[in-house]
XYZ file of N, CA and C in Angstrom:
633
model
N 15.757 -12.980 -4.007
C 14.700 -12.128 -3.471
C 13.340 -12.486 -4.057
N 13.314 -12.986 -5.293
C 12.030 -13.318 -5.901
C 11.240 -14.316 -5.074
N 11.964 -15.248 -4.434
C 11.288 -16.312 -3.715
C 10.454 -15.777 -2.559
N 10.804 -14.605 -2.039
C 10.067 -14.084 -0.899
C 8.861 -13.253 -1.324
N 8.736 -12.999 -2.605
C 7.639 -12.170 -3.107
C 6.624 -13.066 -3.811
N 5.334 -12.879 -3.502
C 4.286 -13.637 -4.179
C 3.415 -12.688 -4.989
N 2.603 -13.274 -5.858
C 1.678 -12.451 -6.642
C 0.715 -11.697 -5.724
N 0.318 -12.332 -4.620
C -0.571 -11.658 -3.669
C 0.124 -10.466 -3.020
N 1.413 -10.628 -2.707
C 2.177 -9.499 -2.153
C 2.137 -8.317 -3.119
N 2.330 -8.602 -4.397
C 2.334 -7.556 -5.414
C 0.975 -6.854 -5.455
N -0.100 -7.655 -5.413
C -1.445 -7.101 -5.538
C -1.886 -6.333 -4.291
N -1.423 -6.773 -3.138
C -1.907 -6.183 -1.885
C -1.096 -4.967 -1.438
N 0.028 -4.694 -2.094
C 0.908 -3.619 -1.625
C 0.247 -2.249 -1.704
N -0.508 -2.012 -2.768
C -1.184 -0.716 -2.962
C -2.413 -0.953 -3.824
N -3.373 -0.035 -3.811
C -4.580 -0.228 -4.627
C -4.328 -0.181 -6.129
N -3.205 0.413 -6.542
C -2.941 0.596 -7.971
C -1.523 0.136 -8.314
N -1.422 -0.627 -9.407
C -0.117 -0.934 -10.000
C 0.008 -0.052 -11.240
N 0.989 0.842 -11.270
C 1.117 1.712 -12.443
C 1.613 0.942 -13.664
N 0.988 1.209 -14.803
C 1.409 0.612 -16.073
C 2.290 1.648 -16.768
N 3.591 1.369 -16.782
C 4.584 2.382 -17.136
C 5.173 2.113 -18.527
N 5.160 3.141 -19.370
C 5.812 3.070 -20.687
C 6.917 4.119 -20.695
N 8.157 3.663 -20.796
C 9.299 4.587 -20.757
C 10.023 4.611 -22.093
N 10.330 5.827 -22.543
C 11.049 6.011 -23.808
C 12.516 6.349 -23.587
N 12.859 6.780 -22.366
C 14.217 7.249 -22.062
C 14.678 6.643 -20.737
N 15.775 5.874 -20.750
C 16.261 5.250 -19.522
C 16.572 6.261 -18.408
N 16.867 7.507 -18.807
C 17.174 8.540 -17.808
C 15.969 8.848 -16.911
N 14.777 8.527 -17.399
C 13.565 8.824 -16.622
C 13.230 7.738 -15.603
N 13.829 6.571 -15.749
C 13.414 5.416 -14.937
C 13.583 5.653 -13.441
N 14.766 6.085 -13.041
C 15.055 6.223 -11.605
C 14.248 7.351 -10.959
N 14.229 8.569 -11.528
C 13.418 9.612 -10.891
C 11.932 9.287 -10.859
N 11.436 8.610 -11.895
C 10.025 8.206 -11.904
C 9.753 7.212 -10.780
N 10.611 6.210 -10.667
C 10.424 5.189 -9.619
C 10.498 5.816 -8.225
N 11.405 6.754 -8.057
C 11.526 7.415 -6.745
C 10.281 8.236 -6.428
N 9.730 8.907 -7.432
C 8.517 9.708 -7.221
C 7.337 8.822 -6.847
N 7.194 7.702 -7.542
C 6.100 6.784 -7.241
C 6.251 6.191 -5.840
N 7.466 5.774 -5.508
C 7.705 5.189 -4.186
C 7.461 6.217 -3.086
N 7.845 7.458 -3.331
C 7.617 8.522 -2.343
C 6.128 8.742 -2.117
N 5.322 8.479 -3.156
C 3.875 8.605 -3.030
C 3.201 7.361 -2.490
N 3.990 6.317 -2.202
C 3.435 5.100 -1.613
C 3.153 3.981 -2.582
N 3.537 4.149 -3.846
C 3.346 3.105 -4.858
C 4.700 2.452 -5.129
N 4.848 1.188 -4.715
C 6.161 0.525 -4.804
C 6.246 -0.522 -5.903
N 5.109 -1.152 -6.235
C 5.110 -2.202 -7.261
C 4.955 -1.549 -8.632
N 5.994 -1.594 -9.430
C 6.024 -0.829 -10.682
C 6.088 -1.766 -11.887
N 5.054 -1.717 -12.708
C 5.025 -2.534 -13.921
C 5.587 -1.730 -15.089
N 6.824 -2.015 -15.451
C 7.448 -1.379 -16.612
C 7.178 -2.269 -17.825
N 6.393 -1.763 -18.756
C 5.987 -2.596 -19.889
C 7.125 -2.771 -20.894
N 7.188 -3.983 -21.442
C 8.220 -4.280 -22.443
C 7.748 -3.829 -23.829
N 7.277 -2.580 -23.885
C 6.742 -2.062 -25.158
C 7.737 -1.149 -25.873
N 8.837 -0.840 -25.218
C 9.828 0.038 -25.843
C 11.196 -0.642 -25.792
N 12.095 -0.260 -26.681
C 13.414 -0.895 -26.739
C 14.243 -0.695 -25.474
N 13.894 0.327 -24.672
C 14.706 0.631 -23.485
C 14.105 0.049 -22.201
N 13.017 -0.709 -22.326
C 12.307 -1.178 -21.129
C 13.195 -2.004 -20.201
N 13.963 -2.935 -20.759
C 14.806 -3.791 -19.910
C 15.869 -2.972 -19.194
N 16.430 -2.000 -19.887
C 17.420 -1.134 -19.237
C 16.770 -0.336 -18.105
N 15.546 0.103 -18.331
C 14.830 0.856 -17.290
C 14.581 -0.008 -16.060
N 14.170 -1.260 -16.285
C 13.955 -2.190 -15.172
C 15.258 -2.390 -14.407
N 16.340 -2.561 -15.142
C 17.652 -2.778 -14.510
C 18.052 -1.582 -13.650
N 17.844 -0.399 -14.155
C 18.206 0.806 -13.393
C 17.375 0.923 -12.114
N 16.071 0.679 -12.237
C 15.215 0.763 -11.050
C 15.635 -0.286 -10.026
N 15.878 -1.508 -10.506
C 16.259 -2.600 -9.601
C 17.550 -2.284 -8.855
N 18.472 -1.631 -9.528
C 19.782 -1.355 -8.917
C 19.792 -0.093 -8.069
N 19.029 0.917 -8.483
C 19.193 2.243 -7.878
C 18.038 2.698 -7.000
N 16.914 1.966 -7.035
C 15.753 2.402 -6.238
C 15.291 1.240 -5.353
N 16.014 0.987 -4.262
C 15.679 -0.162 -3.420
C 14.305 -0.072 -2.772
N 13.770 1.150 -2.672
C 12.456 1.314 -2.043
C 11.307 0.938 -2.991
N 11.620 0.668 -4.261
C 10.608 0.247 -5.233
C 10.870 -1.203 -5.638
N 9.851 -1.822 -6.227
C 9.971 -3.195 -6.729
C 9.683 -3.169 -8.226
N 10.712 -3.400 -9.020
C 10.555 -3.344 -10.476
C 9.932 -4.637 -10.981
N 8.887 -4.492 -11.786
C 8.275 -5.628 -12.453
C 8.243 -5.377 -13.942
N 7.977 -6.435 -14.704
C 7.932 -6.319 -16.162
C 6.539 -6.636 -16.663
N 5.989 -5.737 -17.483
C 4.696 -5.980 -18.108
C 4.866 -6.390 -19.562
N 3.775 -6.792 -20.174
C 3.747 -7.213 -21.579
C 4.689 -8.399 -21.815
N 4.736 -9.327 -20.846
C 5.488 -10.576 -21.045
C 4.654 -11.493 -21.929
N 5.185 -11.814 -23.099
C 4.414 -12.612 -24.066
C 5.079 -13.934 -24.422
N 6.273 -14.176 -23.897
C 6.992 -15.405 -24.238
C 7.930 -15.780 -23.100
N 8.424 -17.002 -23.158
C 9.412 -17.449 -22.172
C 10.670 -16.582 -22.258
N 11.024 -16.183 -23.472
C 12.211 -15.340 -23.649
C 12.019 -13.990 -22.968
N 10.813 -13.421 -23.067
C 10.520 -12.162 -22.368
C 10.711 -12.328 -20.863
N 10.190 -13.433 -20.335
C 10.281 -13.678 -18.892
C 11.736 -13.793 -18.454
N 12.526 -14.514 -19.248
C 13.941 -14.692 -18.911
C 14.689 -13.367 -18.960
N 14.426 -12.579 -19.987
C 15.097 -11.278 -20.126
C 14.714 -10.358 -18.971
N 13.442 -10.378 -18.594
C 12.973 -9.529 -17.501
C 13.630 -9.921 -16.179
N 13.691 -11.227 -15.918
C 14.315 -11.704 -14.677
C 15.795 -11.337 -14.642
N 16.465 -11.486 -15.779
C 17.891 -11.129 -15.856
C 18.100 -9.639 -15.598
N 17.141 -8.819 -16.013
C 17.261 -7.368 -15.824
C 16.983 -6.959 -14.381
N 16.444 -7.898 -13.596
C 16.181 -7.588 -12.194
C 14.711 -7.462 -11.832
N 13.817 -7.773 -12.787
C 12.378 -7.734 -12.478
C 12.056 -8.743 -11.392
N 11.182 -8.352 -10.476
C 10.815 -9.244 -9.374
C 9.391 -9.768 -9.493
N 8.668 -9.312 -10.519
C 7.383 -9.923 -10.853
C 7.107 -9.648 -12.323
N 6.169 -10.407 -12.882
C 5.817 -10.239 -14.280
C 4.321 -10.100 -14.449
N 3.924 -9.429 -15.527
C 2.520 -9.259 -15.880
C 2.402 -9.548 -17.374
N 1.385 -10.345 -17.752
C 1.233 -10.676 -19.169
C -0.140 -10.238 -19.660
N -0.257 -9.874 -20.947
C -1.541 -9.439 -21.488
C -2.504 -10.594 -21.723
N -1.966 -11.805 -21.811
C -2.756 -13.021 -21.991
C -2.063 -14.149 -21.245
N -2.493 -15.383 -21.501
C -1.843 -16.491 -20.807
C -1.545 -17.631 -21.763
N -0.322 -18.139 -21.684
C 0.045 -19.391 -22.352
C 0.783 -20.255 -21.343
N 0.705 -21.554 -21.551
C 1.401 -22.487 -20.651
C 2.908 -22.216 -20.654
N 3.451 -21.840 -21.811
C 4.896 -21.595 -21.902
C 5.305 -20.422 -21.019
N 4.517 -19.363 -21.035
C 4.816 -18.205 -20.187
C 4.662 -18.582 -18.712
N 3.593 -19.299 -18.388
C 3.372 -19.708 -17.005
C 4.495 -20.575 -16.482
N 4.933 -21.543 -17.285
C 6.013 -22.440 -16.860
C 7.332 -21.678 -16.728
N 7.615 -20.784 -17.674
C 8.869 -20.028 -17.617
C 8.938 -19.200 -16.339
N 7.848 -18.515 -16.010
C 7.853 -17.681 -14.799
C 7.947 -18.539 -13.550
N 7.253 -19.684 -13.554
C 7.342 -20.601 -12.416
C 8.771 -21.081 -12.224
N 9.413 -21.497 -13.315
C 10.790 -22.015 -13.247
C 11.782 -20.937 -12.822
N 11.496 -19.693 -13.175
C 12.383 -18.578 -12.820
C 12.124 -18.059 -11.403
N 11.049 -18.537 -10.776
C 10.668 -17.991 -9.472
C 10.160 -16.565 -9.589
N 9.564 -16.246 -10.756
C 9.080 -14.894 -11.018
C 7.563 -14.878 -10.827
N 7.051 -14.237 -9.772
C 5.602 -14.176 -9.600
C 4.956 -13.550 -10.836
N 3.866 -14.154 -11.297
C 3.229 -13.702 -12.537
C 1.765 -13.387 -12.297
N 1.321 -12.264 -12.864
C -0.106 -11.950 -12.966
C -0.493 -12.178 -14.422
N -1.045 -13.351 -14.742
C -1.376 -13.653 -16.129
C -2.646 -12.939 -16.558
N -2.671 -12.473 -17.794
C -3.842 -11.795 -18.314
C -4.911 -12.781 -18.756
N -6.166 -12.519 -18.360
C -7.293 -13.351 -18.782
C -8.466 -12.450 -19.168
N -9.316 -12.954 -20.064
C -10.506 -12.197 -20.458
C -11.727 -13.108 -20.585
N -11.524 -14.430 -20.391
C -12.631 -15.385 -20.519
C -12.550 -16.429 -19.414
N -13.672 -17.113 -19.202
C -13.703 -18.186 -18.213
C -12.728 -19.301 -18.542
N -12.596 -19.630 -19.816
C -11.675 -20.706 -20.212
C -10.236 -20.352 -19.871
N -9.874 -19.080 -20.081
C -8.503 -18.653 -19.755
C -8.263 -18.711 -18.250
N -9.284 -18.331 -17.461
C -9.149 -18.430 -16.001
C -8.907 -19.881 -15.607
N -9.678 -20.806 -16.177
C -9.545 -22.218 -15.835
C -8.174 -22.762 -16.217
N -7.655 -22.337 -17.370
C -6.338 -22.812 -17.785
C -5.254 -22.287 -16.848
N -5.351 -21.002 -16.473
C -4.369 -20.437 -15.544
C -4.453 -21.141 -14.188
N -5.685 -21.428 -13.733
C -5.850 -22.116 -12.456
C -5.253 -23.523 -12.500
N -5.431 -24.207 -13.604
C -4.862 -25.556 -13.750
C -3.352 -25.536 -13.563
N -2.736 -24.412 -13.939
C -1.282 -24.281 -13.819
C -0.869 -23.632 -12.496
N -1.821 -23.445 -11.597
C -1.488 -22.973 -10.256
C -1.622 -21.480 -10.036
N -2.201 -20.762 -10.998
C -2.318 -19.307 -10.867
C -3.723 -18.925 -10.399
N -3.794 -18.251 -9.247
C -5.070 -17.828 -8.675
C -5.191 -16.300 -8.619
N -4.105 -15.606 -8.879
C -4.111 -14.135 -8.900
C -3.898 -13.718 -10.349
N -4.921 -13.103 -10.939
C -4.921 -12.886 -12.375
C -5.184 -11.427 -12.736
N -4.671 -11.054 -13.895
C -4.956 -9.726 -14.453
C -6.142 -9.865 -15.400
N -7.175 -9.051 -15.203
C -8.328 -9.032 -16.109
C -8.076 -7.940 -17.131
N -7.850 -8.366 -18.391
C -7.423 -7.413 -19.419
C -7.994 -7.817 -20.777
N -8.431 -6.835 -21.574
C -8.619 -5.414 -21.250
C -9.936 -5.232 -20.501
N -9.865 -4.730 -19.294
C -10.989 -4.793 -18.359
C -12.285 -4.182 -18.898
N -12.213 -2.938 -19.340
C -13.446 -2.280 -19.793
C -14.004 -2.957 -21.040
N -13.139 -3.240 -21.996
C -13.577 -3.812 -23.266
C -14.099 -5.243 -23.093
N -13.614 -5.954 -22.061
C -13.985 -7.361 -21.855
C -15.163 -7.541 -20.897
N -15.810 -6.448 -20.507
C -17.003 -6.594 -19.684
C -17.013 -5.807 -18.393
N -15.854 -5.254 -18.025
C -15.787 -4.357 -16.871
C -16.232 -4.971 -15.559
N -16.741 -4.112 -14.666
C -17.159 -4.557 -13.335
C -18.274 -5.609 -13.394
N -19.261 -5.516 -14.313
C -20.285 -6.557 -14.376
C -19.711 -7.949 -14.654
N -18.680 -8.022 -15.485
C -18.052 -9.318 -15.756
C -17.384 -9.863 -14.495
N -16.685 -9.004 -13.775
C -16.031 -9.449 -12.538
C -17.059 -9.927 -11.521
N -18.185 -9.237 -11.431
C -19.256 -9.675 -10.519
C -19.771 -11.054 -10.923
N -19.933 -11.275 -12.233
C -20.421 -12.566 -12.726
C -19.447 -13.694 -12.406
N -18.152 -13.383 -12.402
C -17.135 -14.397 -12.119
C -17.026 -14.750 -10.634
N -17.617 -13.932 -9.757
C -17.499 -14.203 -8.320
C -18.093 -15.557 -7.955
N -19.140 -15.972 -8.675
C -19.761 -17.265 -8.379
C -18.866 -18.439 -8.730
N -18.552 -18.640 -10.022
C -17.754 -19.815 -10.404
C -16.276 -19.719 -10.025
N -15.768 -18.523 -9.862
C -14.325 -18.355 -9.594
C -14.108 -17.551 -8.304
N -14.816 -17.933 -7.249
C -14.803 -17.165 -6.003
C -13.444 -17.039 -5.344
N -12.558 -18.003 -5.611
C -11.239 -18.000 -4.954
C -10.209 -17.158 -5.713
N -10.547 -16.680 -6.902
C -9.594 -15.940 -7.726
C -9.629 -14.449 -7.368
N -8.432 -13.851 -7.286
C -8.324 -12.403 -7.095
C -7.832 -11.776 -8.399
N -8.438 -10.650 -8.745
C -8.134 -10.018 -10.024
C -7.501 -8.635 -9.860
N -6.683 -8.299 -10.868
C -6.177 -6.935 -11.037
C -6.686 -6.462 -12.401
N -7.877 -5.829 -12.436
C -8.364 -5.336 -13.728
C -7.486 -4.209 -14.264
N -7.178 -4.281 -15.537
C -6.316 -3.296 -16.203
C -6.872 -3.054 -17.601
N -6.815 -1.812 -18.039
C -7.303 -1.482 -19.374
C -8.557 -0.642 -19.277
N -8.389 0.670 -19.421
C -9.521 1.572 -19.319
C -9.814 2.028 -17.896
N -8.962 1.649 -16.945
C -9.147 2.082 -15.556
C -8.526 3.468 -15.390
N -9.242 4.347 -14.681
C -8.732 5.707 -14.442
C -9.230 6.185 -13.080
N -8.832 7.383 -12.715
C -9.183 7.909 -11.385
C -10.690 7.941 -11.167
N -11.457 8.111 -12.250
C -12.905 8.221 -12.133
C -13.637 6.915 -11.912
N -13.050 5.785 -12.341
C -13.764 4.508 -12.181
C -13.013 3.479 -11.348
N -11.814 3.829 -10.868
C -11.022 2.858 -10.088
C -11.783 2.377 -8.856
N -12.463 3.297 -8.165
C -13.154 2.933 -6.920
C -14.238 1.893 -7.167
N -14.914 1.971 -8.330
C -15.970 1.001 -8.664
C -15.397 -0.413 -8.724
N -14.206 -0.549 -9.296
C -13.565 -1.858 -9.389
C -13.019 -2.303 -8.033
N -12.388 -1.388 -7.314
C -11.771 -1.729 -6.028
C -12.811 -2.135 -4.983
N -14.061 -1.742 -5.194
C -15.121 -2.097 -4.249
C -15.549 -3.561 -4.379
N -15.167 -4.215 -5.467
C -15.567 -5.609 -5.694
C -14.741 -6.558 -4.832
N -15.400 -7.579 -4.304
C -14.739 -8.516 -3.377
C -13.596 -9.290 -4.034
N -13.684 -9.522 -5.340
C -12.644 -10.323 -6.001
C -11.577 -9.470 -6.685
N -11.571 -8.171 -6.407
C -10.534 -7.285 -6.955
C -9.564 -6.898 -5.846
N -8.289 -7.239 -6.040
C -7.269 -6.929 -5.027
C -6.617 -5.577 -5.290
N -6.532 -5.206 -6.568
C -5.945 -3.922 -6.960
C -6.327 -3.683 -8.412
N -5.987 -2.523 -8.925
C -6.213 -2.249 -10.349
C -4.887 -1.831 -10.973
N -4.805 -1.976 -12.279
C -3.641 -1.487 -13.011
C -4.046 -0.285 -13.830
N -3.182 0.711 -13.909
C -3.538 1.890 -14.691
C -2.359 2.774 -14.997
N -2.499 3.523 -16.082
C -1.423 4.426 -16.495
C -1.706 5.869 -16.096
N -2.867 6.116 -15.461
C -3.222 7.514 -15.183
C -2.299 8.155 -14.148
N -1.621 7.345 -13.338
C -0.708 7.956 -12.350
C 0.691 8.184 -12.929
N 0.896 7.735 -14.166
C 2.184 7.981 -14.837
C 1.915 8.560 -16.233
N 1.229 9.723 -16.308
C 0.869 10.269 -17.622
C 2.092 10.590 -18.469
N 1.976 10.311 -19.754
C 3.106 10.498 -20.669
C 3.595 11.942 -20.669
N 2.668 12.901 -20.552
C 3.112 14.300 -20.591
C 3.901 14.667 -19.335
N 3.524 14.089 -18.190
C 4.269 14.372 -16.956
C 5.677 13.783 -17.034
N 5.785 12.585 -17.623
C 7.114 11.976 -17.780
C 7.950 12.815 -18.747
N 7.338 13.228 -19.855
C 8.067 14.028 -20.850
C 8.560 15.342 -20.259
N 7.743 15.925 -19.365
C 8.113 17.194 -18.736
C 8.962 17.001 -17.471
N 9.194 15.739 -17.142
C 9.954 15.376 -15.928
C 9.320 16.026 -14.689
N 7.996 15.993 -14.675
C 7.246 16.582 -13.565
C 7.034 15.505 -12.500
N 8.120 15.205 -11.797
C 8.083 14.113 -10.817
C 7.191 14.467 -9.625
N 7.074 15.751 -9.307
C 6.211 16.159 -8.193
C 4.749 15.824 -8.504
N 4.349 16.044 -9.751
C 2.975 15.709 -10.138
C 2.734 14.209 -10.039
N 3.717 13.423 -10.462
C 3.564 11.969 -10.406
C 3.522 11.492 -8.956
N 4.314 12.100 -8.095
C 4.252 11.738 -6.673
C 2.866 12.041 -6.104
N 2.289 13.173 -6.480
C 0.947 13.541 -6.009
C -0.095 12.538 -6.508
N -0.015 12.172 -7.780
C -0.944 11.188 -8.345
C -0.792 9.839 -7.644
N 0.453 9.469 -7.324
C 0.698 8.214 -6.611
C 0.088 8.258 -5.215
N 0.241 9.386 -4.551
C -0.302 9.543 -3.190
C -1.832 9.408 -3.209
N -2.459 10.014 -4.224
C -3.927 9.920 -4.359
C -4.346 8.472 -4.641
N -3.571 7.781 -5.462
C -3.887 6.381 -5.780
C -3.727 5.487 -4.552
N -2.674 5.732 -3.801
C -2.419 4.946 -2.590
C -3.564 5.094 -1.585
N -4.229 6.251 -1.607
C -5.282 6.543 -0.632
C -6.647 5.973 -1.031
N -6.754 5.391 -2.248
C -8.031 4.799 -2.667
C -8.406 3.653 -1.735
N -9.675 3.584 -1.382
C -10.104 2.505 -0.478
C -10.429 1.262 -1.266
N -10.258 0.115 -0.621
C -10.589 -1.157 -1.272
C -11.047 -2.143 -0.216
């Protein structure tokens, strides 16, 4: 199935890719169902907790209407583990040739993280044109993305880091932004309270953002 999915497919599916941190595997399936019901199907489950791979596996097996992806891929081993768990795309906080090659060899679409022109050029040399701009606000925000439109006009970005409901539209209005990444539609307190209805509502609002 990975072969039929591209990084552009991931970016174009909805205006927002949720950045998900899960502490309990029991939350994975109801969370994914709530997001999918709200129109958000591409789910970045970050490899920041010991249960992340199990959560990806559960979503991949039990929520066919969602597409499980893995975030915080920092090594070839991370990419391999994510693919084995059923992840259908990967997101990395930075870029290395080893990560790029591993994802390419696995047929795992990757949104590599970049914050400088040199990193963009290195990712492009390896065939990556759809990139994650991270950490977006700290690395220059919308003005930086506007500046990159000239030298990197063919690149599409998913800015992540400091994006929220109040500033998402500013980023989505830029010609070189295909979507944004954010955790505001999966707030930790809503997950802890198992308030799936609230998360579905937040997903619906995110899906309705114009771009």
